Amino acid sequence: MVCFRLFPVPGSGLVLVCLVLGAVRSYALELNLTDSENATCLYAKWQMNFTVRYETTNKTYLPIWAWWLMPVIPAFWKAKAGGLLEPSPGNMKTVTISDHGTVTYNGSICGDDQNGPKIAVQFGPGFSWIANFTKAASTYSIDSVSFSYNTGDNTTFPDAEDKGILTVDELLAIRIPLNDLFRCNSLSTLEKNDVVQHYWDVLVQAFVQNGTVSTNEFLCDKDKTSTVAPTIHTTVPSPTTTPTPKEKPEAGTYSVNNGNDTCLLATMGLQLNITQDKVASVININPNTTHSTGSCRSHTALLRLNSSTIKYLDFVFAVKNENRFYLKEVNISMYLVNGSVFSIANNNLSYWDAPLGSSYMCNKEQTVSVSGAFQINTFDLRVQPFNVTQGKYSTAQDCSADDDNFLVPIAVGAALAGVLILVLLAYFIGLKHHHAGYEQF
């Protein structure tokens, strides 16, 4: 089974690409390859485009009268003319292929004893891209990539002189520790035979263990150097440093697909409260620069968010009593302003409880307390990690119902206490009258 999505990446990620690639529209591709047991065996999300230089049919020839002069013009003057007296070659043009249109992943495989994993992408007549993986004792490698393009496609190459399918192969041999997720946000460039390949925002893991994409990341060399923190001259913070108040974060909509169907929906504004070395900070997540991935199973579901600073922010949902779902686990690993990495995990939470087949909604501010050093404030929250139908939310259980459920036992207890007080008052009044009757005798 092959699961994929193709969508434009908004926000600053696109701005960065525009600066580097000359305002070329870019797309992110995502592949979640599963085996016969529906467990993830290979995961990849990346952006790429290709620049191809090709020869056109628009050739420039010398006029007929000039050919009569060729035998009598000395070689010296031919050289001084800089070749202007020779027939010129065909004009060269450059085209950039970035809008991949309708994408398929036919031929992508998990791999077996004879063949390694492979990502195979097709996008248009005669256009394809393949990545091959190999495995060693403790590592796996992105072994090679190949790009095929069709100069016979009149839409992309309307005036190409040579028509046909051409292929460019590149050996990479990028070695990654087994069970690590490879990340490379930086721009990587391959150039060969008039073809330049650009790759960025790459996430990939082959040979996925136990169907779960790893949270351990292996960074490419460019990303390792780009995460060095700049020197910031500042005063030593006091032990009671408090965060600067932040405005309400913008709500983002995130989803997870299983094949062509949406299996998880989430809409929420997220505000992170982090305390490290007695310094508190508040960070609003920008949904326009945040990407979502994840997975869906019968009793668990994962929503993973990542950005240039957030390596991963995981929300793990679980089913309880076969009829309700709840937020069971939150994991985070991210870069702070000072360049350090902040990581926290808690798999024993109990938030956002709602019946299966419904969604959970809370428009007011809520706090998910992951640890003493990390809390998440949510705004305009709505989430449905199971039983999504036609890509839409089901009827919502509002968090105000939780408040009502909490008030009911309080009200009942107060009523019982009131009744008990009345009974005791009646008893003491009756006892007093009883003693007064004895005194009269």
XYZ file of C-alpha atoms in Angstrom:
441
model
C 0.000 0.000 0.000
C 1.279 3.474 -0.833
C 0.097 6.631 0.962
C 0.985 10.071 -0.301
C 0.134 13.749 -0.326
C 1.129 16.639 -2.556
C 0.579 20.195 -1.418
C 2.161 23.659 -1.673
C 4.231 24.670 1.336
C 3.278 28.181 2.463
C 5.079 30.724 4.586
C 8.731 31.373 5.116
C 9.786 28.009 3.708
C 8.649 29.266 0.315
C 10.342 32.606 0.876
C 13.646 30.842 1.498
C 13.255 28.853 -1.705
C 12.429 32.006 -3.636
C 15.644 33.585 -2.448
C 17.724 30.610 -3.434
C 15.927 29.330 -6.497
C 14.599 32.500 -8.050
C 10.913 32.610 -7.068
C 10.129 29.123 -8.348
C 6.942 27.644 -6.965
C 7.717 24.550 -4.936
C 5.847 21.553 -3.628
C 6.376 19.111 -0.807
C 5.970 15.432 -1.531
C 5.191 12.924 1.191
C 5.295 9.132 1.051
C 4.253 6.740 3.812
C 4.969 3.250 2.502
C 3.426 0.341 4.397
C 4.001 -3.397 4.290
C 1.509 -6.269 4.048
C 0.604 -5.795 7.721
C -0.121 -2.097 7.177
C 2.944 -1.090 9.207
C 5.110 1.770 7.982
C 8.345 0.495 6.435
C 9.563 3.655 4.687
C 8.705 7.298 5.273
C 9.801 10.332 3.269
C 8.857 13.979 2.941
C 10.865 16.340 0.776
C 10.909 19.135 -1.762
C 12.718 19.099 -5.080
C 12.902 20.723 -8.466
C 15.010 20.330 -11.578
C 16.646 22.749 -13.993
C 17.372 21.347 -17.477
C 19.421 23.019 -20.210
C 18.531 21.762 -23.691
C 19.129 22.539 -27.356
C 16.338 24.060 -29.410
C 15.501 23.948 -33.100
C 16.096 27.699 -33.466
C 19.483 27.605 -35.211
C 21.336 30.547 -36.753
C 23.119 30.027 -40.068
C 25.342 32.257 -42.223
C 23.711 33.872 -45.260
C 24.421 32.120 -48.586
C 26.652 34.928 -49.880
C 28.998 34.533 -46.922
C 29.876 30.984 -47.893
C 31.493 32.294 -51.122
C 33.968 34.277 -49.039
C 35.059 31.389 -46.825
C 37.882 30.062 -49.083
C 39.501 33.500 -49.511
C 39.270 34.816 -45.916
C 42.510 34.197 -44.032
C 42.347 32.025 -40.951
C 43.563 35.011 -38.884
C 40.432 37.035 -39.632
C 38.208 34.020 -39.045
C 39.662 33.788 -35.570
C 39.304 37.521 -34.993
C 35.649 37.251 -35.962
C 35.146 35.017 -32.937
C 33.368 32.321 -34.899
C 30.805 34.685 -36.380
C 31.715 33.413 -39.823
C 31.032 29.799 -38.794
C 27.562 28.211 -38.639
C 26.397 28.665 -35.034
C 25.099 25.755 -32.975
C 21.464 25.449 -31.938
C 20.299 27.941 -29.311
C 20.267 26.645 -25.734
C 17.339 27.142 -23.379
C 16.822 26.421 -19.675
C 13.608 25.172 -18.142
C 12.791 24.595 -14.453
C 10.512 21.697 -13.512
C 8.913 22.391 -10.138
C 5.161 21.889 -10.516
C 4.958 18.098 -10.528
C 1.212 17.966 -11.216
C -0.411 14.630 -10.453
C 2.089 12.405 -8.665
C 2.102 8.608 -8.409
C 4.449 6.309 -6.524
C 4.181 3.126 -8.576
C 7.159 0.853 -8.027
C 7.985 2.096 -4.530
C 8.858 -0.892 -2.354
C 9.745 -1.675 1.256
C 12.567 -3.968 0.170
C 13.379 -7.616 0.831
C 16.373 -9.951 0.927
C 17.035 -9.429 -2.784
C 16.096 -5.777 -3.289
C 16.550 -2.731 -1.101
C 13.827 -0.156 -0.442
C 13.032 2.212 -3.283
C 11.067 5.419 -3.739
C 9.704 5.711 -7.270
C 7.905 8.908 -8.273
C 6.114 9.595 -11.558
C 4.901 13.072 -12.478
C 3.811 13.465 -16.048
C 4.487 11.580 -19.303
C 8.078 10.387 -19.238
C 9.083 12.209 -16.028
C 10.190 10.126 -13.041
C 12.508 10.139 -10.058
C 13.914 7.175 -8.115
C 15.837 6.911 -4.835
C 17.490 3.622 -3.865
C 18.445 2.537 -0.350
C 20.842 -0.112 0.938
C 21.499 -1.546 4.397
C 24.639 -2.442 6.323
C 25.114 -3.887 9.808
C 24.296 -0.736 11.763
C 23.525 1.825 9.066
C 21.426 2.352 5.986
C 22.313 4.513 2.987
C 20.609 6.715 0.460
C 22.567 4.942 -2.218
C 21.626 6.745 -5.424
C 19.017 8.878 -7.164
C 18.041 9.050 -10.815
C 15.962 11.602 -12.684
C 14.346 10.938 -16.070
C 12.819 13.638 -18.227
C 11.074 13.618 -21.588
C 12.174 16.214 -24.128
C 9.349 14.938 -26.310
C 6.877 16.615 -23.961
C 5.901 19.676 -25.983
C 4.488 21.460 -22.922
C 7.802 21.443 -21.043
C 10.154 21.360 -24.054
C 8.141 22.917 -26.901
C 11.090 23.486 -29.245
C 13.579 20.764 -28.263
C 15.715 19.554 -31.142
C 16.245 16.033 -29.769
C 13.102 14.239 -28.664
C 13.206 11.362 -26.188
C 13.587 10.287 -22.562
C 16.925 11.093 -20.940
C 18.124 9.862 -17.530
C 20.668 11.302 -15.118
C 22.067 9.032 -12.385
C 23.817 10.274 -9.244
C 25.620 8.195 -6.619
C 25.155 9.577 -3.094
C 26.075 6.952 -0.463
C 24.711 9.016 2.444
C 25.089 6.779 5.498
C 22.555 7.043 8.338
C 22.350 5.057 11.598
C 19.652 2.382 11.550
C 16.384 3.516 13.122
C 17.302 7.194 12.701
C 15.296 9.708 10.711
C 17.458 11.646 8.244
C 16.787 15.394 8.117
C 18.254 18.007 5.786
C 16.448 21.338 5.664
C 19.350 22.987 3.862
C 19.487 23.225 0.076
C 21.415 20.387 -1.609
C 22.396 20.593 -5.267
C 23.438 17.892 -7.757
C 24.672 18.896 -11.221
C 25.393 16.607 -14.151
C 24.849 16.576 -17.934
C 23.007 19.913 -18.210
C 20.693 18.934 -15.307
C 20.722 20.603 -11.892
C 18.734 18.906 -9.111
C 17.703 20.868 -6.008
C 16.544 19.207 -2.755
C 15.558 20.763 0.570
C 13.352 20.140 3.643
C 14.198 16.443 3.388
C 12.920 13.906 5.931
C 13.447 10.219 5.187
C 13.736 6.919 7.001
C 14.104 3.541 5.329
C 13.981 0.230 7.203
C 11.491 1.659 9.743
C 11.377 -0.504 12.867
C 8.060 -1.749 14.317
C 6.052 0.486 12.008
C 6.948 3.677 13.917
C 9.000 6.487 12.403
C 11.892 7.292 14.720
C 12.125 10.458 16.807
C 15.934 10.247 16.693
C 17.199 12.488 13.924
C 20.429 12.324 11.962
C 21.244 15.751 10.475
C 23.052 16.361 7.228
C 26.341 18.266 7.493
C 24.818 21.543 6.281
C 22.141 21.440 8.964
C 24.706 20.674 11.651
C 26.654 23.811 10.818
C 23.533 25.948 10.436
C 22.314 25.192 13.978
C 25.339 26.766 15.688
C 23.977 29.479 17.939
C 25.152 33.033 17.370
C 26.965 34.834 20.189
C 24.467 36.995 22.040
C 25.722 39.515 24.595
C 23.235 39.673 27.415
C 23.092 39.858 31.176
C 22.811 36.764 33.318
C 19.095 36.190 33.984
C 17.873 36.199 37.529
C 16.350 33.035 39.014
C 12.919 34.630 38.822
C 12.993 35.566 35.120
C 9.448 35.538 33.765
C 8.430 35.240 30.093
C 7.227 38.211 28.096
C 3.450 37.897 27.598
C 2.552 36.698 24.116
C -0.494 37.442 22.011
C -2.943 34.682 21.217
C -1.396 32.297 18.653
C -2.905 31.790 15.224
C -4.889 28.571 14.868
C -3.584 26.090 12.305
C -5.295 23.135 10.650
C -3.344 19.876 10.499
C -4.234 16.467 9.082
C -2.882 12.950 8.648
C -3.737 10.755 5.673
C -4.050 6.994 5.397
C -3.941 6.307 1.691
C -6.278 8.757 -0.011
C -8.419 9.189 3.117
C -7.936 11.624 5.983
C -7.681 9.707 9.258
C -6.847 12.517 11.718
C -7.904 16.162 11.884
C -6.705 18.856 14.261
C -7.291 22.596 14.427
C -5.622 24.553 17.211
C -3.534 27.516 18.203
C -0.482 26.374 20.150
C 1.587 28.288 22.675
C 4.596 26.601 24.279
C 5.669 27.491 27.817
C 9.230 26.330 28.440
C 11.411 26.675 31.530
C 15.088 25.819 31.251
C 17.873 26.862 33.618
C 15.325 28.919 35.573
C 14.549 30.976 32.456
C 10.940 30.871 31.249
C 9.975 31.547 27.655
C 6.725 31.598 25.686
C 6.718 30.535 22.030
C 3.757 30.794 19.671
C 3.728 28.168 16.913
C 3.265 29.646 13.444
C 1.046 27.257 11.461
C 2.240 28.743 8.161
C 5.759 27.386 8.715
C 4.786 24.193 10.536
C 4.411 20.864 8.757
C 2.362 17.876 9.914
C 2.891 14.150 9.529
C 1.690 11.153 11.496
C 0.065 7.754 11.424
C -3.271 6.140 12.262
C -3.957 2.723 13.734
C -7.007 1.071 15.252
C -6.194 2.055 18.858
C -3.499 4.735 18.521
C -2.954 7.798 16.349
C 0.009 10.157 16.026
C 0.105 13.794 14.945
C 3.671 15.065 14.512
C 4.461 18.737 13.929
C 7.868 20.048 12.858
C 9.440 23.258 11.625
C 12.864 24.828 11.254
C 13.195 25.035 15.055
C 10.932 22.181 16.188
C 12.495 18.801 15.447
C 9.217 17.140 16.462
C 6.172 17.863 18.583
C 4.171 14.655 18.941
C 0.561 14.305 20.077
C -0.260 10.630 20.646
C -3.915 9.627 21.058
C -5.255 6.340 22.384
C -8.572 4.495 22.712
C -9.853 3.514 26.134
C -12.716 1.176 27.025
C -13.285 0.665 23.277
C -15.600 3.687 23.173
C -13.589 6.828 23.991
C -10.353 8.500 22.926
C -7.973 10.825 24.763
C -4.578 12.514 24.498
C -2.195 10.028 26.085
C 1.282 11.270 25.218
C 3.207 14.410 24.234
C 6.857 14.440 23.115
C 8.908 17.435 22.041
C 12.427 18.163 20.879
C 13.282 21.653 19.650
C 16.064 24.208 19.341
C 15.956 27.167 21.704
C 17.233 30.662 20.964
C 20.553 29.950 22.670
C 21.159 26.954 20.399
C 20.495 24.271 23.032
C 18.045 21.435 22.469
C 15.009 21.156 24.734
C 13.455 17.665 24.944
C 10.607 16.389 27.130
C 8.331 13.328 26.935
C 5.308 12.197 28.940
C 3.286 9.110 28.010
C 0.945 9.182 30.992
C -1.416 12.066 30.195
C -5.206 12.218 30.146
C -6.566 15.200 28.197
C -9.137 15.859 25.460
C -11.421 12.957 26.353
C -14.375 12.344 24.002
C -16.473 9.462 22.594
C -15.197 7.595 19.553
C -16.901 8.813 16.407
C -16.966 12.398 17.670
C -14.481 15.245 17.895
C -13.251 17.136 20.933
C -13.636 20.927 20.900
C -12.594 23.692 23.268
C -12.581 27.316 22.118
C -11.347 28.681 25.431
C -7.732 28.536 26.526
C -6.638 25.188 27.947
C -3.324 24.048 29.391
C -1.768 20.637 28.782
C 0.779 20.167 31.556
C 3.445 17.843 30.152
C 5.960 18.473 32.945
C 6.960 21.131 35.410
C 9.221 22.623 32.728
C 6.847 22.354 29.770
C 3.192 23.244 29.263
C 1.162 23.778 26.095
C -1.608 26.369 25.990
C -4.224 25.551 23.353
C -6.695 27.958 21.754
C -9.680 27.295 19.478
C -9.004 23.577 19.752
C -10.790 20.889 17.773
C -9.360 17.427 17.243
C -10.558 14.072 15.925
C -7.912 11.322 15.803
C -10.242 8.427 14.927
C -13.195 7.639 12.645
C -12.901 10.698 10.390
C -15.496 10.515 7.614
C -15.086 12.277 4.264
C -12.322 14.454 5.655
C -14.699 16.327 7.969
C -15.121 16.643 11.723
C -17.921 14.706 13.400
C -20.194 16.158 16.064
C -18.085 17.767 18.770
C -18.056 17.256 22.495
C -17.351 20.679 23.953
C -15.000 21.105 26.893
C -17.801 22.983 28.694
C -19.405 19.570 29.089
C -16.393 18.608 31.195
C -17.098 21.601 33.408
C -20.763 20.570 33.675
C -19.754 17.027 34.568
C -17.475 18.434 37.237
C -20.219 20.683 38.657
C -22.839 17.927 38.885
C -21.248 16.007 41.774
C -20.513 19.310 43.535
C -24.164 20.346 43.240
C -25.374 16.945 44.427
C -22.956 17.035 47.347
C -24.058 20.545 48.299
C -27.714 19.510 48.176
C -27.066 16.494 50.383
C -25.125 18.669 52.825
C -28.059 21.086 52.946
C -30.502 18.278 53.660
C -28.211 16.939 56.377
C -28.011 20.378 58.015
C -31.820 20.696 57.965
C -32.204 17.239 59.533
C -29.724 18.102 62.270
C -31.447 21.433 62.943
C -34.820 19.718 63.161
C -33.348 17.113 65.509
C -31.847 19.698 67.873
C -35.019 21.803 67.859
C -37.084 18.731 68.655
C -34.668 17.699 71.387
C -34.856 21.168 72.948
C -38.663 21.079 73.065
C -38.514 17.617 74.578
C -36.303 18.830 77.446
C -38.563 21.856 77.984
C -41.507 19.493 78.532
C -39.634 17.665 81.309
C -38.814 20.958 83.069
C -42.545 21.912 83.271
C -43.227 18.816 85.334
